Coordinates of C-alpha atoms in Angstrom, one line a residue:
Chain A
M1 CA -19.5 159.7 143.2
P2 CA -18.8 156.1 144.3
W3 CA -18.6 153.4 141.7
T4 CA -21.7 151.2 141.2
R5 CA -21.4 147.4 141.4
N6 CA -21.3 147.2 137.7
D7 CA -18.5 149.9 137.5
M8 CA -16.5 147.8 139.9
A9 CA -17.0 144.7 137.8
A10 CA -16.1 146.6 134.7
R11 CA -12.9 147.8 136.4
A12 CA -12.0 144.2 137.3
A13 CA -12.7 143.2 133.7
R14 CA -9.9 145.6 132.6
E15 CA -7.5 143.1 134.2
L16 CA -8.6 140.3 131.9
R17 CA -6.2 139.3 129.1
D18 CA -6.7 137.4 125.9
G19 CA -6.5 133.7 126.5
F20 CA -7.1 133.9 130.3
Y21 CA -8.9 131.2 132.3
V22 CA -10.9 132.8 135.0
N23 CA -13.0 131.8 138.0
L24 CA -15.6 134.4 139.2
G25 CA -17.0 134.2 142.7
I26 CA -20.7 134.5 143.6
G27 CA -22.3 138.0 143.8
I28 CA -20.8 141.1 142.3
P29 CA -17.9 139.2 140.6
T30 CA -20.4 137.4 138.4
L31 CA -21.0 140.8 136.7
V32 CA -17.5 140.7 135.4
A33 CA -18.7 138.1 132.8
D34 CA -20.9 140.8 131.2
N35 CA -17.9 143.2 130.9
I36 CA -15.5 140.9 129.0
P37 CA -14.2 143.1 126.1
E38 CA -15.6 142.2 122.7
G39 CA -13.4 139.8 120.8
M40 CA -11.3 138.8 123.9
D41 CA -11.0 135.1 124.4
V42 CA -11.7 134.5 128.1
T43 CA -12.7 131.1 129.4
L44 CA -14.8 131.0 132.6
Q45 CA -14.3 128.1 135.0
S46 CA -16.8 127.0 137.6
E47 CA -15.4 124.9 140.5
N48 CA -18.2 122.4 140.5
G49 CA -16.6 121.0 137.4
M50 CA -17.2 123.1 134.2
L51 CA -14.7 124.8 132.0
G52 CA -16.2 127.2 129.4
L53 CA -19.3 128.7 131.0
G54 CA -21.9 130.2 128.7
P55 CA -24.7 132.7 129.5
Y56 CA -27.8 131.9 131.4
P57 CA -30.2 129.7 129.4
D58 CA -33.4 130.8 127.7
A59 CA -36.5 129.1 129.0
A60 CA -36.3 126.3 126.4
H61 CA -32.7 125.3 127.3
V62 CA -32.8 125.1 131.1
D63 CA -31.0 121.9 132.1
A64 CA -30.8 120.7 135.7
D65 CA -27.5 119.0 134.9
I66 CA -25.8 122.3 133.9
I67 CA -25.3 124.6 136.8
N68 CA -22.5 127.0 138.0
A69 CA -20.9 127.1 141.4
G70 CA -23.7 129.3 142.6
K71 CA -26.2 126.5 141.7
E72 CA -27.6 128.7 139.0
T73 CA -28.7 127.2 135.6
I74 CA -26.2 128.0 132.9
T75 CA -25.3 127.0 129.4
E76 CA -22.4 125.4 127.6
L77 CA -20.4 126.8 124.7
A78 CA -18.6 125.2 121.8
G79 CA -15.4 124.1 123.5
T80 CA -16.9 123.5 127.0
S81 CA -15.6 120.6 129.0
Y82 CA -16.8 118.9 132.2
V83 CA -14.6 117.5 134.9
S84 CA -14.9 115.9 138.3
S85 CA -14.6 118.1 141.4
A86 CA -11.1 116.6 142.0
D87 CA -10.0 117.6 138.5
S88 CA -11.6 121.0 138.8
F89 CA -9.7 121.8 142.0
G90 CA -6.6 120.4 140.4
M91 CA -6.9 123.3 137.9
I92 CA -7.4 125.7 140.8
R93 CA -4.9 124.4 143.3
G94 CA -2.4 123.6 140.6
G95 CA -2.1 127.2 139.5
H96 CA -3.7 126.7 136.1
I97 CA -6.3 129.4 136.6
D98 CA -5.0 132.8 135.6
L99 CA -7.3 135.0 137.7
S100 CA -10.1 134.8 140.2
V101 CA -12.4 137.7 141.2
L102 CA -14.0 137.3 144.6
G103 CA -16.1 139.2 147.1
A104 CA -14.9 139.7 150.7
M105 CA -16.1 141.0 154.1
E106 CA -12.5 142.2 155.0
V107 CA -9.1 142.6 153.4
A108 CA -6.0 143.3 155.4
E109 CA -3.0 145.5 154.4
N110 CA -0.8 142.3 154.0
G111 CA -3.4 140.8 151.6
D112 CA -5.2 138.5 154.1
I113 CA -8.8 138.0 153.1
A114 CA -11.9 137.0 155.2
N115 CA -15.0 136.1 153.3
W116 CA -16.6 132.9 154.7
M117 CA -17.5 133.2 158.3
I118 CA -18.9 135.5 160.9
P119 CA -18.5 133.9 164.4
G120 CA -21.7 133.7 166.3
K121 CA -23.8 133.7 163.2
M122 CA -24.8 130.7 161.2
V123 CA -21.7 129.3 159.5
K124 CA -22.5 128.3 155.9
G125 CA -19.1 127.0 155.0
M126 CA -16.2 128.1 152.8
G127 CA -17.1 126.2 149.7
G128 CA -14.2 126.5 147.3
A129 CA -13.1 130.0 148.5
M130 CA -10.0 128.7 150.4
D131 CA -8.9 126.6 147.5
L132 CA -9.3 129.5 145.1
V133 CA -7.3 132.0 147.1
A134 CA -4.6 129.4 147.8
G135 CA -4.2 128.2 144.2
V136 CA -5.2 130.8 141.6
R137 CA -2.3 132.8 140.2
R138 CA -3.9 136.3 140.7
I139 CA -6.7 137.3 143.2
I140 CA -8.8 140.4 142.7
V141 CA -11.3 141.3 145.4
L142 CA -14.4 143.4 144.9
M143 CA -16.0 144.8 148.0
D144 CA -17.7 147.9 149.4
H145 CA -15.2 150.3 150.9
V146 CA -17.0 150.5 154.2
S147 CA -19.6 148.3 155.9
R148 CA -23.3 149.5 156.3
D149 CA -22.4 151.0 159.7
G150 CA -19.4 152.8 158.2
T151 CA -16.7 150.6 159.4
P152 CA -13.7 150.4 157.1
K153 CA -13.3 146.9 155.5
F154 CA -9.7 147.4 154.3
R155 CA -8.0 146.9 157.6
K156 CA -4.6 146.6 159.3
S157 CA -5.6 143.0 160.1
C158 CA -8.8 141.1 159.6
T159 CA -11.1 140.7 162.6
L160 CA -12.9 137.8 161.0
P161 CA -11.6 134.2 160.5
L162 CA -9.4 134.2 157.4
T163 CA -10.0 132.5 154.0
G164 CA -6.4 132.9 153.1
S165 CA -3.3 134.7 154.2
A166 CA -1.4 137.3 152.1
V167 CA -3.2 136.2 148.9
V168 CA -4.9 139.4 147.5
D169 CA -3.2 141.1 144.6
M170 CA -5.7 143.8 143.8
L171 CA -8.6 145.4 145.7
I172 CA -11.4 147.2 144.0
T173 CA -13.9 149.0 146.2
D174 CA -16.7 151.5 145.3
L175 CA -14.2 154.3 146.1
A176 CA -10.8 153.2 144.9
V177 CA -8.4 150.6 143.4
F178 CA -5.4 149.3 145.3
A179 CA -2.8 147.1 143.7
R180 CA 0.6 145.7 144.4
A181 CA 3.5 144.2 142.4
D182 CA 3.8 141.0 144.5
R183 CA 2.4 139.4 147.6
S184 CA 5.1 140.8 149.9
A185 CA 4.7 144.4 148.6
R186 CA 2.6 147.1 150.2
F187 CA -0.7 148.1 148.5
R188 CA -0.7 151.3 146.5
L189 CA -3.7 153.4 145.8
I190 CA -3.8 153.5 141.9
E191 CA -7.2 155.0 141.1
C192 CA -10.1 156.8 142.8
A193 CA -13.8 156.8 141.8
P194 CA -14.8 160.1 140.1
G195 CA -14.9 163.0 142.6
V196 CA -13.2 161.0 145.3
D197 CA -9.7 162.1 146.3
P198 CA -7.0 160.1 148.1
D199 CA -7.5 162.0 151.4
Q200 CA -11.1 160.9 151.5
V201 CA -10.0 157.3 150.8
R202 CA -7.4 157.5 153.5
A203 CA -10.0 158.8 156.0
L204 CA -12.2 155.7 155.3
T205 CA -9.5 153.2 155.4
E206 CA -7.8 151.5 158.4
A207 CA -5.1 149.8 156.3
D208 CA -1.9 151.5 155.6
F209 CA -1.2 152.0 151.9
D210 CA 1.1 154.0 149.6
I211 CA -0.2 156.6 147.2
Chain B
M1 CA -21.1 87.6 135.5
A2 CA -21.5 88.6 139.1
R3 CA -24.9 90.2 139.2
K4 CA -24.6 93.8 140.3
L5 CA -28.0 95.0 139.2
H6 CA -30.7 94.9 141.7
D7 CA -34.5 95.4 141.2
T8 CA -35.1 97.9 144.0
A9 CA -33.2 100.3 146.2
R10 CA -34.2 98.2 149.2
D11 CA -32.5 95.1 147.6
A12 CA -29.5 97.1 146.6
L13 CA -28.9 98.4 150.2
S14 CA -29.8 95.2 151.9
G15 CA -27.3 94.2 154.5
L16 CA -25.2 97.3 154.0
L17 CA -26.8 99.8 156.5
F18 CA -26.0 100.0 160.2
D19 CA -26.3 102.6 162.9
G20 CA -23.3 104.9 163.3
M21 CA -22.0 104.2 159.9
T22 CA -20.2 106.6 157.5
I23 CA -21.8 107.2 154.1
A24 CA -20.2 109.2 151.3
A25 CA -22.7 110.7 148.8
G26 CA -22.1 112.2 145.4
G27 CA -23.6 115.5 144.2
F28 CA -23.1 119.2 144.2
G29 CA -26.1 121.2 145.6
L30 CA -29.1 119.2 144.3
C31 CA -27.2 118.3 141.1
G32 CA -26.2 114.7 140.6
I33 CA -27.5 113.4 143.9
P34 CA -28.6 109.8 144.4
E35 CA -32.3 110.6 145.0
T36 CA -33.6 107.0 145.0
L37 CA -31.0 105.7 147.4
I38 CA -31.5 108.7 149.8
D39 CA -35.2 107.9 149.9
E40 CA -34.4 104.3 150.8
I41 CA -31.9 105.2 153.5
R42 CA -34.6 107.4 155.0
R43 CA -37.1 104.6 154.9
S44 CA -34.7 102.2 156.5
G45 CA -34.5 104.3 159.6
V46 CA -30.7 103.7 160.0
K47 CA -29.4 106.4 162.4
D48 CA -26.4 108.2 163.9
L49 CA -25.0 108.6 160.4
T50 CA -21.8 110.4 159.4
I51 CA -22.4 111.8 155.9
I52 CA -19.6 113.0 153.7
S53 CA -21.1 115.2 151.1
N54 CA -20.2 118.6 149.7
N55 CA -23.6 120.0 150.6
A56 CA -26.6 118.9 152.8
G57 CA -29.5 119.3 150.4
V58 CA -32.4 121.6 151.1
D59 CA -35.1 121.2 153.8
D60 CA -37.3 118.8 151.9
F61 CA -35.1 117.3 149.2
G62 CA -31.8 115.5 148.9
L63 CA -29.8 114.9 152.1
G64 CA -32.1 117.4 153.8
L65 CA -34.6 114.5 154.0
L66 CA -32.2 112.6 156.3
L67 CA -31.7 115.6 158.5
Q68 CA -35.4 116.1 158.8
S69 CA -35.8 112.5 160.1
R70 CA -32.9 113.0 162.5
Q71 CA -30.8 110.2 161.0
V72 CA -27.6 112.2 160.8
R73 CA -25.2 112.8 163.6
K74 CA -22.4 114.4 161.7
M75 CA -21.8 116.1 158.3
I76 CA -18.5 116.5 156.6
S77 CA -19.2 119.2 154.0
S78 CA -17.8 122.4 152.4
Y79 CA -21.1 124.4 152.2
V80 CA -24.4 124.0 153.9
G81 CA -26.0 127.4 153.3
E82 CA -29.4 126.4 151.9
N83 CA -30.9 124.3 154.7
K84 CA -32.9 125.8 157.6
E85 CA -33.4 122.5 159.4
F86 CA -29.6 122.0 159.3
E87 CA -29.1 125.4 160.9
R88 CA -31.6 124.6 163.6
Q89 CA -30.0 121.2 164.4
Y90 CA -26.5 122.6 164.3
L91 CA -27.2 125.6 166.6
T92 CA -29.0 123.3 169.1
G93 CA -26.0 120.9 169.2
V94 CA -27.9 117.9 167.7
L95 CA -25.7 117.9 164.6
E96 CA -22.0 117.9 164.4
L97 CA -20.3 119.6 161.5
E98 CA -16.8 119.3 160.0
F99 CA -16.1 121.9 157.3
N100 CA -13.6 121.1 154.6
P101 CA -12.6 123.4 151.8
Q102 CA -14.3 122.1 148.7
G103 CA -11.2 121.1 146.8
T104 CA -9.7 119.5 150.0
L105 CA -12.9 117.5 150.4
A106 CA -12.7 116.3 146.8
E107 CA -9.0 115.4 147.2
R108 CA -9.5 113.7 150.5
L109 CA -12.1 111.4 148.9
R110 CA -9.9 110.8 145.8
A111 CA -6.9 110.1 148.1
G112 CA -8.9 107.8 150.4
G113 CA -10.1 105.8 147.4
A114 CA -6.6 105.6 145.9
G115 CA -4.9 104.3 149.0
I116 CA -3.2 107.6 149.8
A117 CA -3.2 108.3 153.5
G118 CA -2.5 112.0 153.3
F119 CA -1.4 114.9 151.2
Y120 CA 0.0 118.3 151.6
T121 CA -2.0 121.3 150.3
R122 CA -1.7 125.1 150.5
T123 CA -5.4 125.4 150.9
G124 CA -6.3 126.5 154.4
V125 CA -2.8 127.6 155.4
G126 CA -3.0 130.5 158.0
T127 CA -6.7 129.8 158.6
I128 CA -8.7 127.8 161.3
V129 CA -8.7 124.9 158.8
A130 CA -5.0 124.4 159.6
D131 CA -5.6 124.2 163.4
G132 CA -4.0 121.0 164.7
K133 CA -2.6 119.9 161.4
E134 CA 1.0 119.3 160.5
E135 CA 2.5 122.2 158.5
K136 CA 5.5 121.7 156.2
I137 CA 7.5 123.9 153.9
F138 CA 8.0 122.8 150.3
G139 CA 10.0 125.1 148.0
G140 CA 9.6 127.9 150.5
E141 CA 5.8 127.6 150.6
R142 CA 3.7 126.5 153.5
Y143 CA 1.5 123.4 153.2
I144 CA -0.7 121.6 155.6
L145 CA -1.3 117.9 155.9
E146 CA -4.8 116.6 155.0
T147 CA -5.8 112.9 155.3
G148 CA -7.6 110.6 152.9
L149 CA -11.2 109.9 153.6
T150 CA -13.0 106.6 153.2
A151 CA -16.6 105.5 154.0
D152 CA -18.5 102.4 154.9
L153 CA -20.8 102.9 152.0
A154 CA -20.7 105.2 148.9
I155 CA -23.8 106.2 147.0
V156 CA -23.6 107.8 143.6
K157 CA -25.9 109.0 140.8
A158 CA -24.9 108.4 137.2
W159 CA -26.5 109.2 133.9
R160 CA -25.8 105.9 132.2
G161 CA -24.6 102.6 133.5
D162 CA -24.0 99.3 131.9
E163 CA -24.8 96.0 133.6
K164 CA -21.1 95.4 134.3
G165 CA -21.2 98.6 136.5
N166 CA -19.4 101.1 134.2
L167 CA -20.7 104.6 134.7
V168 CA -21.0 107.8 132.7
Y169 CA -22.1 111.1 134.3
R170 CA -23.8 113.9 132.6
K171 CA -22.4 117.5 132.5
T172 CA -22.0 119.1 135.9
A173 CA -23.9 116.2 137.6
R174 CA -20.5 114.5 137.5
N175 CA -19.1 116.7 140.4
F176 CA -18.1 114.6 143.4
N177 CA -19.6 111.3 142.1
P178 CA -16.4 109.8 140.6
M179 CA -14.3 110.3 143.8
V180 CA -17.2 109.2 146.1
A181 CA -17.5 106.0 144.0
T182 CA -13.9 105.1 144.9
S183 CA -14.1 106.0 148.6
S184 CA -15.6 102.8 149.8
R185 CA -15.3 99.1 149.4
V186 CA -19.0 99.1 148.7
T187 CA -20.5 101.6 146.2
V188 CA -24.1 101.5 145.2
A189 CA -24.9 103.4 142.0
E190 CA -28.3 104.5 140.7
V191 CA -28.5 105.3 137.0
E192 CA -31.0 107.1 134.9
E193 CA -30.4 104.8 132.0
L194 CA -29.4 101.2 132.1
L195 CA -27.5 99.8 129.1
P196 CA -26.2 96.3 128.2
A197 CA -22.4 95.7 128.6
G198 CA -20.6 97.0 125.6
A199 CA -23.0 99.8 125.0
I200 CA -20.7 102.4 126.5
D201 CA -17.5 103.2 124.5
P202 CA -14.7 102.0 126.8
D203 CA -12.9 105.3 126.2
H204 CA -15.9 107.2 127.5
V205 CA -16.3 105.4 130.9
H206 CA -16.0 107.9 133.8
T207 CA -16.2 105.4 136.7
P208 CA -14.9 101.9 135.8
S209 CA -16.9 98.9 137.0
I210 CA -14.4 97.9 139.7
F211 CA -15.7 100.8 141.8
V212 CA -19.4 99.8 141.6
Q213 CA -20.6 96.8 143.6
R214 CA -24.3 97.2 143.3
M215 CA -26.6 99.3 141.0
I216 CA -30.2 100.1 140.4
L217 CA -32.2 101.9 137.7
A218 CA -33.1 105.2 139.5
E219 CA -36.8 105.4 140.4
R220 CA -36.6 109.0 141.3
N221 CA -35.1 111.5 138.8
E222 CA -36.8 114.7 140.0
K223 CA -33.5 116.7 139.5
R224 CA -34.8 119.7 141.3
I225 CA -33.2 123.0 140.3
E226 CA -32.0 125.1 143.2
K227 CA -31.7 128.4 141.3
R228 CA -33.5 128.5 138.0
I229 CA -32.0 131.5 136.2
V230 CA -33.4 132.3 132.7
R231 CA -32.0 135.0 130.4
G232 CA -34.4 137.9 130.1
E233 CA -36.1 137.0 133.4
V234 CA -33.1 138.1 135.5

């Protein structure tokens, strides 16, 4: 039984630690916010210039001047601060953010990530993704194990233009979790979804990994 | 006191616009964008613009209005995903596009405004962003050289401004506005609320008056929301 998107987000949330400052990418990673363990002090950063994101507003508290990096209305908390984009990316590029959870189209066995561009299709832009993978201390990727046509997305090398090179520390798919001790180490399969065994994971993965 | 305050956007932009110029604009998405000044730039008909802005608005709002009227030749942005007219003009070759990583774009504007010709960053190393750029190793890590950005004109939106030209932004509407304000010798600011000099606590000024040459009280504060998400309705 593959993991659901929320299962994947919950697995990523297990990597959170008390006191962490965390940036969550758009899409499945935003579900991590709903899985922060009760009582754990985790501060969410949004690269458009907000440190300390609250939940979505109720109808009475929608404020056009409070949005997250996905341009969604959001709320502030006691202790929130606002900064310019330059200061926000200073936090990111300067290595002050403990963890970022991002989506991806492909990850390679050396930790390369591609998540911003498909040549020949409309290019929307990288936004803050390249800065995040270059600057945040630990990068966790959440993605489906294979694409809709069954092509493995964890590959020997990425076929799509890179967002960053050798930057992924942990990969969580709907079938398995891969981790490595540092950015020059090989990935190791550390968990499988219920009812999934390592041989099945191997068969659906192009990348080489340890078990 | 030199009078920075103008009665209308037309007055404030008078003599500043010319074909082929580069304009830096504050804002992230539709948040904190100089709506009134964009309207006036559209009305002026100035063309072949290079626009430095993180995003390109939507089809019928923000910088999308200048794309609709074919006044833009080139965009320097990090993300332009919400704009169909943009896509059409880009794919037909009418519009040139230079993508910068968001943090690199913010820092290029900050550097340009601070007299820094270039800086080294890890962002983009090993990607197509690094193509043609000098690479250098510092402390065993690879960095690429990015250059400072300046503009012929900067336009920003602030929450409060005093008549001296000091600006305060509100919440995430700050975004690129402070760096954009420094990126040109001529910055025009539109403010939601105009205050007498001295009404803003000097410790709370985000953009000091030296970076603002002209200002107006904003006539348009629609502040359209791109993605209105409400708890319980999700």
